[in-house]
Short mmCIF file of C-alpha atoms in Angstrom, two decimals:
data_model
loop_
_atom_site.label_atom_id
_atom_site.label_comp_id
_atom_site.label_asym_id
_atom_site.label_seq_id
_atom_site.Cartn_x
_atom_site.Cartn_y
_atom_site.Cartn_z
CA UNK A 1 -24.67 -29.38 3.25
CA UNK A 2 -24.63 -26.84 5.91
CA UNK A 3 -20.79 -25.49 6.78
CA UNK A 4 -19.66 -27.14 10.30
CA UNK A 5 -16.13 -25.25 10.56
CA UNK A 6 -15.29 -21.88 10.31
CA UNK A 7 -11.86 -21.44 9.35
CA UNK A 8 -10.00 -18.48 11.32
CA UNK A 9 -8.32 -16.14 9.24
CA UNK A 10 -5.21 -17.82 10.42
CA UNK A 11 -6.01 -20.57 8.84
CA UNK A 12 -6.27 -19.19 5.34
CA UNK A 13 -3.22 -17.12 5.37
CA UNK A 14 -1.64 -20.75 6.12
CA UNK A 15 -2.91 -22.02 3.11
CA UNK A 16 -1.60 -19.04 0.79
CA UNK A 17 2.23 -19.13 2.22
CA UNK A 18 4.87 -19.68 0.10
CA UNK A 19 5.45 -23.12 2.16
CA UNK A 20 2.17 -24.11 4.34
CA UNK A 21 1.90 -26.96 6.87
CA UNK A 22 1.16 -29.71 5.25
CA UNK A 23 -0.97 -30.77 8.48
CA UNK A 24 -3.07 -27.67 8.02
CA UNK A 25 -3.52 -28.03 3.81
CA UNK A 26 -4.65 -31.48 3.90
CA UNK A 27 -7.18 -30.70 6.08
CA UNK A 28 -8.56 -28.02 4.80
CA UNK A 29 -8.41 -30.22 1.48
CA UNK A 30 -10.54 -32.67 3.46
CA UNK A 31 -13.41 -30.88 4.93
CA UNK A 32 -13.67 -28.02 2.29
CA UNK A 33 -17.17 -28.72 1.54
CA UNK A 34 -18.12 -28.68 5.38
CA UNK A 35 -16.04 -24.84 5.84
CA UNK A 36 -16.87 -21.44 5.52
CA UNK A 37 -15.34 -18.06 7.07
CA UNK A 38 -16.44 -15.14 8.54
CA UNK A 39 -17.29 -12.03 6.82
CA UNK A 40 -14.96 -10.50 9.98
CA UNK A 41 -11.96 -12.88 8.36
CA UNK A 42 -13.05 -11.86 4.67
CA UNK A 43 -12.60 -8.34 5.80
CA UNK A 44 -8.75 -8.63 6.80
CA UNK A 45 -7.73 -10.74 3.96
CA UNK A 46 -9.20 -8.30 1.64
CA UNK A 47 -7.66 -5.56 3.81
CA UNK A 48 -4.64 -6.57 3.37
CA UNK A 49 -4.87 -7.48 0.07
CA UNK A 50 -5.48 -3.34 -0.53
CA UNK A 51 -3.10 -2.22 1.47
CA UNK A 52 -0.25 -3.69 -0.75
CA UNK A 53 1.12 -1.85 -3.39
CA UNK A 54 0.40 -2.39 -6.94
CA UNK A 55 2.23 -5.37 -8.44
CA UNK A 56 2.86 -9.23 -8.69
CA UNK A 57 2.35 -10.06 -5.14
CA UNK A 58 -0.69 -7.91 -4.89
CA UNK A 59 -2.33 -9.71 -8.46
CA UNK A 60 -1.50 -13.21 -6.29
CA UNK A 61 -2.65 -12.90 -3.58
CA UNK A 62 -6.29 -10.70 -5.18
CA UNK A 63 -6.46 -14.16 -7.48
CA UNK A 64 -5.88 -16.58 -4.49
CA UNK A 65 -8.97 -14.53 -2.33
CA UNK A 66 -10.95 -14.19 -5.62
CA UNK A 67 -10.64 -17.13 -7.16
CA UNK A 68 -10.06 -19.80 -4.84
CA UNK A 69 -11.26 -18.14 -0.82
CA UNK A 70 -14.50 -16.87 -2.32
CA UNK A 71 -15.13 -19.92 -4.53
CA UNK A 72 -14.64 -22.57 -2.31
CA UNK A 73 -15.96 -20.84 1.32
CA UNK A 74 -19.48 -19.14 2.12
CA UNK A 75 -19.06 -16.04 3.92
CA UNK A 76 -21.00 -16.25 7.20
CA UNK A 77 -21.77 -12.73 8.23
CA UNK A 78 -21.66 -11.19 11.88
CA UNK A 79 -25.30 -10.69 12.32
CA UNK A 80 -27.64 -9.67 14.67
CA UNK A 81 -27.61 -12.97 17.04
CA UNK A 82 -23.97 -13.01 16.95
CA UNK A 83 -23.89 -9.18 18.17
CA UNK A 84 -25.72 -9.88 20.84
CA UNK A 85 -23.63 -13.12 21.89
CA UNK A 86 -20.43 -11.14 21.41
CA UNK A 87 -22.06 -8.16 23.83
CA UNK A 88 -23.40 -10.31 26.53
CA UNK A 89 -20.16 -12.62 26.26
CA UNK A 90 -17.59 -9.33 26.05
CA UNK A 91 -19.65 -7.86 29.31
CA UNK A 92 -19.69 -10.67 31.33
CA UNK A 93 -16.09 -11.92 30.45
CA UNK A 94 -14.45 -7.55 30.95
CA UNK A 95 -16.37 -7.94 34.19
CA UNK A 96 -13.77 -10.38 35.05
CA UNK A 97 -10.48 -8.80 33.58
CA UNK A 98 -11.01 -10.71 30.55
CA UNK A 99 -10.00 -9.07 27.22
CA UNK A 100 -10.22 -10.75 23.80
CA UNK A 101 -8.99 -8.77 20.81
CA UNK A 102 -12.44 -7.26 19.41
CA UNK A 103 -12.02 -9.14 15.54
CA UNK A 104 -11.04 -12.56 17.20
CA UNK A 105 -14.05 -11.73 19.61
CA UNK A 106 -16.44 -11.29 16.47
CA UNK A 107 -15.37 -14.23 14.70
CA UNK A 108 -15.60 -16.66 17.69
CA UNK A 109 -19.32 -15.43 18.74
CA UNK A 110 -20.23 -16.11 14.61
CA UNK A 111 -19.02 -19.55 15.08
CA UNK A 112 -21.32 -20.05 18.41
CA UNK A 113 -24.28 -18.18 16.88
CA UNK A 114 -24.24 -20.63 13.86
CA UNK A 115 -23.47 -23.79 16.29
CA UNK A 116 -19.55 -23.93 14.03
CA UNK A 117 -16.80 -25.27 15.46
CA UNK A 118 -13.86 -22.55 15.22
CA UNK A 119 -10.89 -23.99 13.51
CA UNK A 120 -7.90 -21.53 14.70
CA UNK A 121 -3.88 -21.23 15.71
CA UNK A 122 -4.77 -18.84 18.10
CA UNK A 123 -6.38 -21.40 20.75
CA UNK A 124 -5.40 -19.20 23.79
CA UNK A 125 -6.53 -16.09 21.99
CA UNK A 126 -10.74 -18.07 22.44
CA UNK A 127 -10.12 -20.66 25.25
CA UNK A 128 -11.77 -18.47 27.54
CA UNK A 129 -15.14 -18.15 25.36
CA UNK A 130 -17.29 -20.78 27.24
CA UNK A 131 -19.03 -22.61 24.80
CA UNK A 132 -17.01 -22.18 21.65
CA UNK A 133 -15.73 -25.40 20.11
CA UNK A 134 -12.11 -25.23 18.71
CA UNK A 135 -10.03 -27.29 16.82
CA UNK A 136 -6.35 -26.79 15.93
CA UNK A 137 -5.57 -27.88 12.36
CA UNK A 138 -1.76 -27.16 13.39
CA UNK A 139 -1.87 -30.27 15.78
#
């Protein structure tokens, strides 16, 4: 079955944390067959994966992204339909004094190119993308 929520990088570094919400966990638990992320979130968890140094909390946190991010979530890339989106969208909305941090910008204009509905903490950081569907697992 096709993925219907794309979980915000927000949402995964929830899930890794020493003591999550269980809110967040047990739905995530629920609906893991129906989420993916982006390749834009992929990108900063493995980012900051390699920017620690060598040693235990590096090896856990490289087997949580290997073993249980990329196992359990398809990668939805930032593709050509989503680039356009995000330009038309990032014109239109700078027009107006609107300024959306250029990652969170990416990820939300995946989720409308692939008709997802963006699962994030960060609801005021996208509120002001017309047409993106959110849901807040903290809630």
């Amino acid at each position: 079955m096709r993925p219907i929520y794309l979980l915000d990088t927000n949402i995964i570094s929830e899930i890794y944390k020493k003591n999550p919400d269980p809110k967040v966990c047990e739905a995530v638990k629920e609906h893991i067959s129906l989420s993916a992320i982006s390749t834009v979130s992929w990108h900063e968890m493995l980012y900051r994966m390699k920017r620690k140094p060598e040693g235990k909390s590096k090896d856990l946190l490289s087997d949580f992204l290997m073993n249980f991010v990329s196992n359990n979530f398809e990668k939805i890339p930032y593709d050509e339909y989503a680039a356009s989106i995000h330009s038309e969208l990032r014109a239109s909305l700078e027009q107006r004094g609107v300024l959306i941090p250029y990652a969170d910008f990416q990820i939300a204009c995946i989720a409308r190119a692939n008709n997802m509905i963006l699962i994030t903490r960060n609801v005021k950081d996208f509120e002001k993308i017309p047409g993106l569907m959110m849901e807040n697992w903290f809630e």
